[in-house]
PDB file of C-alpha atoms and ligand atoms in Angstrom:
ATOM      1  CA  MET A  25     -10.251  -3.281  -7.851  1.00  0.00           C
ATOM      2  CA  THR A  26      -7.999  -4.040  -3.935  1.00  0.00           C
ATOM      3  CA  CYS A  27      -5.876  -1.411  -2.812  1.00  0.00           C
ATOM      4  CA  VAL A  28      -3.249  -3.549  -1.682  1.00  0.00           C
ATOM      5  CA  ILE A  29      -1.988  -1.515   1.528  1.00  0.00           C
ATOM      6  CA  GLY A  30       1.865  -1.616   2.661  1.00  0.00           C
ATOM      7  CA  LEU A  31       1.722  -0.976   6.605  1.00  0.00           C
ATOM      8  CA  THR A  32       5.524  -0.565   7.746  1.00  0.00           C
ATOM      9  CA  GLY A  33       7.593   1.611  10.146  1.00  0.00           C
ATOM     10  CA  SER A  34      10.701   0.326  12.253  1.00  0.00           C
ATOM     11  CA  ILE A  35      10.645  -1.907  15.258  1.00  0.00           C
ATOM     12  CA  ALA A  36       8.058  -1.154  17.960  1.00  0.00           C
ATOM     13  CA  SER A  37       6.744   2.217  16.536  1.00  0.00           C
ATOM     14  CA  GLY A  38       3.271   0.439  16.532  1.00  0.00           C
ATOM     15  CA  LYS A  39       2.906  -1.716  13.467  1.00  0.00           C
ATOM     16  CA  SER A  40       0.910  -4.026  15.076  1.00  0.00           C
ATOM     17  CA  THR A  41      -1.224  -1.714  16.900  1.00  0.00           C
ATOM     18  CA  VAL A  42      -2.317   0.189  13.836  1.00  0.00           C
ATOM     19  CA  SER A  43      -3.051  -3.423  12.394  1.00  0.00           C
ATOM     20  CA  LEU A  44      -5.561  -4.771  14.863  1.00  0.00           C
ATOM     21  CA  MET A  45      -7.585  -1.179  13.963  1.00  0.00           C
ATOM     22  CA  PHE A  46      -7.779  -2.365  10.288  1.00  0.00           C
ATOM     23  CA  ASP A  47      -9.730  -4.924  11.691  1.00  0.00           C
ATOM     24  CA  ASP A  48     -12.343  -2.608  12.600  1.00  0.00           C
ATOM     25  CA  PHE A  49     -12.715  -1.352   9.443  1.00  0.00           C
ATOM     26  CA  GLY A  50     -13.403  -4.800   8.287  1.00  0.00           C
ATOM     27  CA  ILE A  51      -9.910  -5.016   6.540  1.00  0.00           C
ATOM     28  CA  PRO A  52      -7.832  -8.295   6.516  1.00  0.00           C
ATOM     29  CA  VAL A  53      -4.144  -8.378   7.414  1.00  0.00           C
ATOM     30  CA  ILE A  54      -1.095 -10.199   6.671  1.00  0.00           C
ATOM     31  CA  ASP A  55       1.341 -10.084   9.176  1.00  0.00           C
ATOM     32  CA  ALA A  56       4.466 -10.980   8.214  1.00  0.00           C
ATOM     33  CA  ASP A  57       6.215 -11.674  11.253  1.00  0.00           C
ATOM     34  CA  LYS A  58       3.498 -14.132  11.649  1.00  0.00           C
ATOM     35  CA  LEU A  59       4.260 -15.901   8.595  1.00  0.00           C
ATOM     36  CA  SER A  60       8.223 -15.949   9.649  1.00  0.00           C
ATOM     37  CA  ARG A  61       7.050 -17.610  12.797  1.00  0.00           C
ATOM     38  CA  GLU A  62       5.239 -20.642  10.624  1.00  0.00           C
ATOM     39  CA  VAL A  63       7.669 -21.159   8.623  1.00  0.00           C
ATOM     40  CA  VAL A  64       9.992 -22.277  11.376  1.00  0.00           C
ATOM     41  CA  LYS A  65       8.256 -24.460  12.818  1.00  0.00           C
ATOM     42  CA  PRO A  66       9.406 -27.981  13.711  1.00  0.00           C
ATOM     43  CA  GLY A  67       9.133 -30.126  10.465  1.00  0.00           C
ATOM     44  CA  GLN A  68       9.448 -27.105   8.064  1.00  0.00           C
ATOM     45  CA  PRO A  69      12.548 -27.038   5.683  1.00  0.00           C
ATOM     46  CA  ALA A  70      13.656 -23.369   7.118  1.00  0.00           C
ATOM     47  CA  LEU A  71      13.916 -24.754  11.018  1.00  0.00           C
ATOM     48  CA  ALA A  72      16.360 -27.641   9.021  1.00  0.00           C
ATOM     49  CA  GLU A  73      18.182 -25.210   7.280  1.00  0.00           C
ATOM     50  CA  ILE A  74      18.517 -22.798  10.527  1.00  0.00           C
ATOM     51  CA  VAL A  75      19.907 -25.873  12.617  1.00  0.00           C
ATOM     52  CA  ARG A  76      22.678 -26.639   9.718  1.00  0.00           C
ATOM     53  CA  VAL A  77      23.532 -23.015   9.193  1.00  0.00           C
ATOM     54  CA  PHE A  78      23.242 -22.283  12.974  1.00  0.00           C
ATOM     55  CA  GLY A  79      23.419 -24.933  14.935  1.00  0.00           C
ATOM     56  CA  GLU A  80      21.718 -27.705  17.076  1.00  0.00           C
ATOM     57  CA  LYS A  81      22.102 -25.055  20.274  1.00  0.00           C
ATOM     58  CA  MET A  82      19.263 -22.757  18.443  1.00  0.00           C
ATOM     59  CA  LEU A  83      17.152 -25.196  19.687  1.00  0.00           C
ATOM     60  CA  LEU A  84      14.996 -25.236  22.651  1.00  0.00           C
ATOM     61  CA  GLU A  85      14.171 -28.572  24.344  1.00  0.00           C
ATOM     62  CA  ASP A  86      11.227 -29.465  22.987  1.00  0.00           C
ATOM     63  CA  GLY A  87      12.400 -28.891  19.135  1.00  0.00           C
ATOM     64  CA  THR A  88      11.245 -25.271  18.692  1.00  0.00           C
ATOM     65  CA  LEU A  89      13.507 -22.403  17.481  1.00  0.00           C
ATOM     66  CA  ASP A  90      15.275 -20.618  20.243  1.00  0.00           C
ATOM     67  CA  ARG A  91      14.478 -17.350  19.167  1.00  0.00           C
ATOM     68  CA  LYS A  92      15.735 -14.984  21.963  1.00  0.00           C
ATOM     69  CA  ARG A  93      19.226 -16.748  21.428  1.00  0.00           C
ATOM     70  CA  LEU A  94      19.065 -16.293  18.243  1.00  0.00           C
ATOM     71  CA  GLY A  95      17.394 -13.234  18.088  1.00  0.00           C
ATOM     72  CA  LYS A  96      20.851 -12.279  20.431  1.00  0.00           C
ATOM     73  CA  VAL A  97      23.560 -13.332  17.403  1.00  0.00           C
ATOM     74  CA  VAL A  98      21.743 -11.734  14.876  1.00  0.00           C
ATOM     75  CA  PHE A  99      21.282  -8.681  16.101  1.00  0.00           C
ATOM     76  CA  SER A 100      24.827  -8.273  16.520  1.00  0.00           C
ATOM     77  CA  ASN A 101      26.310  -9.529  13.287  1.00  0.00           C
ATOM     78  CA  GLU A 102      25.517  -8.640  10.088  1.00  0.00           C
ATOM     79  CA  GLU A 103      26.256 -11.413   7.810  1.00  0.00           C
ATOM     80  CA  LYS A 104      24.439 -14.061  10.081  1.00  0.00           C
ATOM     81  CA  ARG A 105      21.693 -11.460   9.996  1.00  0.00           C
ATOM     82  CA  LYS A 106      21.814 -12.195   5.816  1.00  0.00           C
ATOM     83  CA  GLN A 107      22.304 -15.085   6.363  1.00  0.00           C
ATOM     84  CA  LEU A 108      19.098 -16.020   8.329  1.00  0.00           C
ATOM     85  CA  ASN A 109      16.858 -13.801   6.142  1.00  0.00           C
ATOM     86  CA  ASP A 110      18.242 -15.588   3.524  1.00  0.00           C
ATOM     87  CA  ILE A 111      16.579 -18.560   5.194  1.00  0.00           C
ATOM     88  CA  VAL A 112      13.627 -17.176   6.153  1.00  0.00           C
ATOM     89  CA  HIS A 113      12.691 -14.430   3.715  1.00  0.00           C
ATOM     90  CA  PRO A 114      12.010 -16.170   0.244  1.00  0.00           C
ATOM     91  CA  GLU A 115       9.389 -18.783   2.331  1.00  0.00           C
ATOM     92  CA  VAL A 116       7.736 -15.944   4.035  1.00  0.00           C
ATOM     93  CA  ARG A 117       7.269 -13.561   0.581  1.00  0.00           C
ATOM     94  CA  ARG A 118       5.793 -16.814  -1.593  1.00  0.00           C
ATOM     95  CA  LEU A 119       3.495 -17.224   1.605  1.00  0.00           C
ATOM     96  CA  MET A 120       2.401 -13.312   1.647  1.00  0.00           C
ATOM     97  CA  THR A 121       1.866 -13.471  -1.750  1.00  0.00           C
ATOM     98  CA  SER A 122      -0.241 -16.412  -2.145  1.00  0.00           C
ATOM     99  CA  ARG A 123      -2.253 -15.171   0.601  1.00  0.00           C
ATOM    100  CA  ARG A 124      -2.255 -11.541  -1.202  1.00  0.00           C
ATOM    101  CA  ASP A 125      -3.791 -12.548  -4.197  1.00  0.00           C
ATOM    102  CA  ALA A 126      -6.661 -14.795  -2.547  1.00  0.00           C
ATOM    103  CA  TYR A 127      -8.018 -11.845  -1.189  1.00  0.00           C
ATOM    104  CA  VAL A 128      -7.431 -10.147  -4.030  1.00  0.00           C
ATOM    105  CA  LYS A 129      -9.220 -13.195  -6.589  1.00  0.00           C
ATOM    106  CA  ARG A 130     -12.050 -12.599  -3.764  1.00  0.00           C
ATOM    107  CA  GLY A 131     -13.168  -8.813  -4.845  1.00  0.00           C
ATOM    108  CA  GLU A 132     -11.725  -7.598  -1.011  1.00  0.00           C
ATOM    109  CA  LYS A 133     -12.414  -3.716  -0.905  1.00  0.00           C
ATOM    110  CA  ALA A 134      -8.852  -3.354   0.448  1.00  0.00           C
ATOM    111  CA  VAL A 135      -5.699  -5.864   2.128  1.00  0.00           C
ATOM    112  CA  VAL A 136      -3.058  -4.934   4.244  1.00  0.00           C
ATOM    113  CA  LEU A 137       0.410  -6.297   3.904  1.00  0.00           C
ATOM    114  CA  ASP A 138       2.351  -5.545   7.347  1.00  0.00           C
ATOM    115  CA  ILE A 139       5.745  -5.791   6.207  1.00  0.00           C
ATOM    116  CA  PRO A 140       8.557  -4.755   8.953  1.00  0.00           C
ATOM    117  CA  LEU A 141      11.186  -4.855   6.042  1.00  0.00           C
ATOM    118  CA  LEU A 142       9.460  -3.374   3.649  1.00  0.00           C
ATOM    119  CA  PHE A 143      11.506  -0.833   2.430  1.00  0.00           C
ATOM    120  CA  GLU A 144      14.726  -2.832   3.484  1.00  0.00           C
ATOM    121  CA  SER A 145      13.839  -5.969   1.527  1.00  0.00           C
ATOM    122  CA  ASN A 146      12.731  -3.955  -1.888  1.00  0.00           C
ATOM    123  CA  LEU A 147       9.213  -5.023  -1.445  1.00  0.00           C
ATOM    124  CA  GLN A 148       7.482  -1.901  -2.719  1.00  0.00           C
ATOM    125  CA  ALA A 149       6.359  -3.478  -6.209  1.00  0.00           C
ATOM    126  CA  TYR A 150       4.008  -6.071  -3.462  1.00  0.00           C
ATOM    127  CA  VAL A 151       1.913  -3.217  -2.502  1.00  0.00           C
ATOM    128  CA  ASP A 152      -0.108  -0.267  -4.134  1.00  0.00           C
ATOM    129  CA  LYS A 153      -0.381   2.094  -1.327  1.00  0.00           C
ATOM    130  CA  ILE A 154       2.602   2.563   1.698  1.00  0.00           C
ATOM    131  CA  ILE A 155       1.344   3.213   5.094  1.00  0.00           C
ATOM    132  CA  VAL A 156       4.552   3.971   7.945  1.00  0.00           C
ATOM    133  CA  VAL A 157       3.622   4.229  11.603  1.00  0.00           C
ATOM    134  CA  TYR A 158       6.077   6.805  12.864  1.00  0.00           C
ATOM    135  CA  ALA A 159       7.835   7.000  16.786  1.00  0.00           C
ATOM    136  CA  ASP A 160       9.927   9.237  17.761  1.00  0.00           C
ATOM    137  CA  HIS A 161      13.678   7.601  18.495  1.00  0.00           C
ATOM    138  CA  GLU A 162      12.690   8.332  22.440  1.00  0.00           C
ATOM    139  CA  THR A 163       8.486   7.006  21.988  1.00  0.00           C
ATOM    140  CA  GLN A 164      10.225   3.507  20.117  1.00  0.00           C
ATOM    141  CA  LEU A 165      13.321   2.732  22.641  1.00  0.00           C
ATOM    142  CA  ARG A 166      10.412   3.422  25.615  1.00  0.00           C
ATOM    143  CA  ARG A 167       7.631   1.174  24.350  1.00  0.00           C
ATOM    144  CA  LEU A 168       9.854  -1.578  23.111  1.00  0.00           C
ATOM    145  CA  MET A 169      11.580  -1.742  26.442  1.00  0.00           C
ATOM    146  CA  GLU A 170       9.037  -2.199  28.002  1.00  0.00           C
ATOM    147  CA  ARG A 171       7.122  -5.002  25.603  1.00  0.00           C
ATOM    148  CA  ASP A 172      10.054  -6.433  25.926  1.00  0.00           C
ATOM    149  CA  GLY A 173      11.785  -6.606  29.086  1.00  0.00           C
ATOM    150  CA  TYR A 174      15.112  -5.392  26.764  1.00  0.00           C
ATOM    151  CA  THR A 175      18.035  -3.108  27.936  1.00  0.00           C
ATOM    152  CA  GLU A 176      18.775  -0.256  26.665  1.00  0.00           C
ATOM    153  CA  ARG A 177      21.494  -1.870  24.710  1.00  0.00           C
ATOM    154  CA  GLU A 178      19.388  -4.633  23.494  1.00  0.00           C
ATOM    155  CA  ALA A 179      16.676  -2.721  22.286  1.00  0.00           C
ATOM    156  CA  GLU A 180      18.932   0.193  20.896  1.00  0.00           C
ATOM    157  CA  SER A 181      20.682  -3.095  18.769  1.00  0.00           C
ATOM    158  CA  ARG A 182      17.210  -3.979  17.296  1.00  0.00           C
ATOM    159  CA  ILE A 183      16.368  -0.179  15.983  1.00  0.00           C
ATOM    160  CA  ARG A 184      19.933   0.101  14.411  1.00  0.00           C
ATOM    161  CA  VAL A 185      19.840  -2.428  12.265  1.00  0.00           C
ATOM    162  CA  GLN A 186      16.849  -1.092   9.964  1.00  0.00           C
ATOM    163  CA  MET A 187      16.435   1.942   8.135  1.00  0.00           C
ATOM    164  CA  PRO A 188      16.047   4.914  10.266  1.00  0.00           C
ATOM    165  CA  VAL A 189      11.731   5.478  10.456  1.00  0.00           C
ATOM    166  CA  LYS A 190      12.393   9.010   9.556  1.00  0.00           C
ATOM    167  CA  GLU A 191      13.887   7.863   6.180  1.00  0.00           C
ATOM    168  CA  LYS A 192      10.870   5.485   5.905  1.00  0.00           C
ATOM    169  CA  ALA A 193       8.269   7.966   6.494  1.00  0.00           C
ATOM    170  CA  GLU A 194       9.915  10.398   3.427  1.00  0.00           C
ATOM    171  CA  LEU A 195       9.390   7.224   0.957  1.00  0.00           C
ATOM    172  CA  ALA A 196       5.611   6.696   2.294  1.00  0.00           C
ATOM    173  CA  ASP A 197       2.200   7.507   0.669  1.00  0.00           C
ATOM    174  CA  ALA A 198       0.559   8.596   4.072  1.00  0.00           C
ATOM    175  CA  VAL A 199       2.567   8.689   7.293  1.00  0.00           C
ATOM    176  CA  ILE A 200       0.594   7.955  10.772  1.00  0.00           C
ATOM    177  CA  ASN A 201       2.043   9.582  13.925  1.00  0.00           C
ATOM    178  CA  ASN A 202       1.890   7.041  16.552  1.00  0.00           C
ATOM    179  CA  ASN A 203       3.621   8.948  19.156  1.00  0.00           C
ATOM    180  CA  GLY A 204      -0.057  10.005  21.137  1.00  0.00           C
ATOM    181  CA  SER A 205      -2.165   8.194  22.312  1.00  0.00           C
ATOM    182  CA  LYS A 206      -3.847   4.762  20.765  1.00  0.00           C
ATOM    183  CA  HIS A 207      -7.393   7.213  19.639  1.00  0.00           C
ATOM    184  CA  GLU A 208      -5.400   9.693  17.964  1.00  0.00           C
ATOM    185  CA  THR A 209      -3.251   6.930  15.688  1.00  0.00           C
ATOM    186  CA  TYR A 210      -6.685   5.428  15.143  1.00  0.00           C
ATOM    187  CA  GLU A 211      -8.386   8.556  13.483  1.00  0.00           C
ATOM    188  CA  GLN A 212      -5.304   9.216  11.426  1.00  0.00           C
ATOM    189  CA  LEU A 213      -5.686   6.056  10.081  1.00  0.00           C
ATOM    190  CA  GLN A 214      -9.550   6.588   9.638  1.00  0.00           C
ATOM    191  CA  LEU A 215      -8.940   9.744   7.726  1.00  0.00           C
ATOM    192  CA  ILE A 216      -6.169   8.263   5.297  1.00  0.00           C
ATOM    193  CA  LEU A 217      -8.688   5.135   4.607  1.00  0.00           C
ATOM    194  CA  GLN A 218     -11.528   7.796   3.939  1.00  0.00           C
ATOM    195  CA  ASN A 219      -9.074   9.901   1.825  1.00  0.00           C
ATOM    196  CA  TRP A 220      -8.358   7.315  -0.174  1.00  0.00           C
ATOM    197  CA  GLY A 221     -11.703   6.080  -1.088  1.00  0.00           C
ATOM    198  CA  ILE A 222     -11.551   2.744   0.810  1.00  0.00           C
ATOM    199  CA  LEU A 223     -13.907   3.965   3.517  1.00  0.00           C
ATOM    200  CA  HIS A 224     -16.787   6.829   3.572  1.00  0.00           C
ATOM    201  CA  GLY A 225     -16.948   9.861   5.588  1.00  0.00           C
ATOM    202  CA  SER A 226     -19.405   9.198   8.816  1.00  0.00           C
TER     203      SER A 226
HETATM  204  C1  COD B   2      15.719 -13.401  14.970  1.00  0.00           C
HETATM  205  C2  COD B   2      14.563 -14.070  15.211  1.00  0.00           C
HETATM  206  C3  COD B   2      14.956 -14.922  15.650  1.00  0.00           C
HETATM  207  C4  COD B   2      13.698 -13.014  16.818  1.00  0.00           C
HETATM  208  O1  COD B   2      12.688 -13.373  17.414  1.00  0.00           O
HETATM  209  P1  COD B   2      11.735 -12.515  18.446  1.00  0.00           P
HETATM  210  O2  COD B   2      11.021 -12.814  18.589  1.00  0.00           O
HETATM  211  O3  COD B   2      12.544 -11.812  19.584  1.00  0.00           O
HETATM  212  O4  COD B   2      11.422 -11.193  17.204  1.00  0.00           O
HETATM  213  P2  COD B   2      10.750 -11.153  16.487  1.00  0.00           P
HETATM  214  O5  COD B   2      10.379 -12.133  14.674  1.00  0.00           O
HETATM  215  O6  COD B   2       8.753 -11.158  17.001  1.00  0.00           O
HETATM  216  O7  COD B   2      11.090  -9.451  15.361  1.00  0.00           O
HETATM  217  C5  COD B   2      10.435  -8.300  16.452  1.00  0.00           C
HETATM  218  C6  COD B   2      10.882  -7.197  15.329  1.00  0.00           C
HETATM  219  O8  COD B   2      12.181  -7.414  14.815  1.00  0.00           O
HETATM  220  C7  COD B   2      12.639  -6.878  13.576  1.00  0.00           C
HETATM  221  N1  COD B   2      13.486  -7.826  12.654  1.00  0.00           N
HETATM  222  C8  COD B   2      13.160  -9.137  12.984  1.00  0.00           C
HETATM  223  N2  COD B   2      13.768 -10.078  12.000  1.00  0.00           N
HETATM  224  C9  COD B   2      14.571  -9.016  11.675  1.00  0.00           C
HETATM  225  C10 COD B   2      15.640  -8.448  10.976  1.00  0.00           C
HETATM  226  N3  COD B   2      16.086  -9.723  10.183  1.00  0.00           N
HETATM  227  N4  COD B   2      16.354  -7.392  10.336  1.00  0.00           N
HETATM  228  C11 COD B   2      15.796  -6.399  10.995  1.00  0.00           C
HETATM  229  N5  COD B   2      14.474  -6.393  11.378  1.00  0.00           N
HETATM  230  C12 COD B   2      14.108  -7.410  12.165  1.00  0.00           C
HETATM  231  C13 COD B   2      11.244  -6.620  13.606  1.00  0.00           C
HETATM  232  O9  COD B   2      11.164  -5.317  13.497  1.00  0.00           O
HETATM  233  C14 COD B   2      10.256  -7.657  13.970  1.00  0.00           C
HETATM  234  O10 COD B   2       8.889  -6.815  13.820  1.00  0.00           O
HETATM  235  C15 COD B   2      13.483 -13.311  14.843  1.00  0.00           C
HETATM  236  O11 COD B   2      13.078 -11.741  14.291  1.00  0.00           O
HETATM  237  C16 COD B   2      13.672 -13.642  12.965  1.00  0.00           C
HETATM  238  O12 COD B   2      13.329 -15.271  12.409  1.00  0.00           O
HETATM  239  N6  COD B   2      13.514 -13.101  11.812  1.00  0.00           N
HETATM  240  C17 COD B   2      13.916 -13.148  10.924  1.00  0.00           C
HETATM  241  C18 COD B   2      12.768 -13.196   9.768  1.00  0.00           C
HETATM  242  C19 COD B   2      12.613 -11.704   9.819  1.00  0.00           C
HETATM  243  O13 COD B   2      13.404 -10.813   8.891  1.00  0.00           O
HETATM  244  N7  COD B   2      11.352 -11.003  10.200  1.00  0.00           N
HETATM  245  C20 COD B   2      10.867  -9.714  10.594  1.00  0.00           C
HETATM  246  C21 COD B   2      10.428  -9.656   9.360  1.00  0.00           C
HETATM  247  S1  COD B   2       9.488 -10.806   8.329  1.00  0.00           S
HETATM  248  N1  ATP B   3      -0.305   4.733  20.682  1.00  0.00           N
HETATM  249  C1  ATP B   3       0.285   4.597  21.809  1.00  0.00           C
HETATM  250  N2  ATP B   3       0.355   4.343  22.708  1.00  0.00           N
HETATM  251  C2  ATP B   3       0.603   3.826  24.027  1.00  0.00           C
HETATM  252  N3  ATP B   3       1.383   2.380  23.791  1.00  0.00           N
HETATM  253  C3  ATP B   3       1.081   2.440  22.347  1.00  0.00           C
HETATM  254  C4  ATP B   3       1.171   3.248  21.549  1.00  0.00           C
HETATM  255  N4  ATP B   3       1.005   2.497  20.034  1.00  0.00           N
HETATM  256  C5  ATP B   3       1.920   1.481  20.158  1.00  0.00           C
HETATM  257  N5  ATP B   3       1.877   1.114  21.756  1.00  0.00           N
HETATM  258  C6  ATP B   3       2.483   0.022  22.742  1.00  0.00           C
HETATM  259  O1  ATP B   3       4.105   0.097  22.205  1.00  0.00           O
HETATM  260  C7  ATP B   3       4.209  -1.332  22.052  1.00  0.00           C
HETATM  261  C8  ATP B   3       4.813  -1.513  20.493  1.00  0.00           C
HETATM  262  O2  ATP B   3       3.987  -1.319  19.869  1.00  0.00           O
HETATM  263  P1  ATP B   3       3.496  -2.384  18.493  1.00  0.00           P
HETATM  264  O3  ATP B   3       3.415  -3.647  19.222  1.00  0.00           O
HETATM  265  O4  ATP B   3       2.453  -1.978  18.054  1.00  0.00           O
HETATM  266  O5  ATP B   3       4.721  -2.037  17.415  1.00  0.00           O
HETATM  267  P2  ATP B   3       5.051  -2.675  16.366  1.00  0.00           P
HETATM  268  O6  ATP B   3       5.995  -1.834  15.186  1.00  0.00           O
HETATM  269  O7  ATP B   3       4.294  -3.877  15.809  1.00  0.00           O
HETATM  270  O8  ATP B   3       6.243  -3.687  16.510  1.00  0.00           O
HETATM  271  P3  ATP B   3       7.080  -4.879  16.073  1.00  0.00           P
HETATM  272  O9  ATP B   3       7.928  -4.255  14.756  1.00  0.00           O
HETATM  273  O10 ATP B   3       8.435  -5.389  16.795  1.00  0.00           O
HETATM  274  O11 ATP B   3       6.444  -5.882  15.405  1.00  0.00           O
HETATM  275  C9  ATP B   3       3.319  -2.292  22.534  1.00  0.00           C
HETATM  276  O12 ATP B   3       3.574  -2.765  23.827  1.00  0.00           O
HETATM  277  C10 ATP B   3       2.270  -1.444  22.077  1.00  0.00           C
HETATM  278  O13 ATP B   3       0.898  -1.579  23.167  1.00  0.00           O
END
């Protein structure tokens, strides 16, 4: 039986960092953020729908989506964010479940679905176990500003539209505290996978 692990957290809490660590254990990861980029590539119906709803101004000169511009709109307007979600999320869910099912069919011991909005979108039933990657607000804000070059205001607006990571942690089967070093995070992940019988102790 494949264990389907949902990996979530809040923006810049460290999901991608943890996601890379699964590689070390030979466990495949399906990344919802990556899929959400694939489904809006030029020629895809979701991009045409975004242009219809948000206008041609959302395209860069080369015909690709102007993510920065669209981000400015949707992270400051709840209604518009919902409109975008309604265009992008069904496609992402379709790709995610078909890839998950392929891994299950192959008999992998585990597969990870890295889904930033797992709780917000009510996708708990897609997975067997949930790991929340936690970082306290200050750490999250600092890492987000450093990684993406956002002002404090821009970073806060992105954090604010998600369920607080503390609440997510309460709903998890396991929590990784990512306030410390990446090595400490790695050790926590290893222990969780051992406890779940996915990895064997060394
Ligand atoms: C608005 C867009 C164009 C901004 O692109 P940008 O390259 O700046 O950000 P990126 O896609 O890398 O997302 C970064 C993080 O923002 C958060 N985030 C993204 N979209 C949303 C959303 N609709 N609601 C809440 N948080 C979101 C997630 O934590 C994500 O990990 C893009 O985020 C998007 O298309 N969002 C809608 C699809 C979506 O919900 N993706 C996230 C989960 S699949
Ligand atoms: N334990 C850590 N120590 C130092 N830096 C870290 C640690 N964990 C993550 N970071 C850094 O913090 C930033 C955010 O981490 P990461 O990209 O993994 O978050 P994320 O949850 O995947 O974000 P998003 O929701 O935007 O996809 C990155 O620049 C990453 O290198």
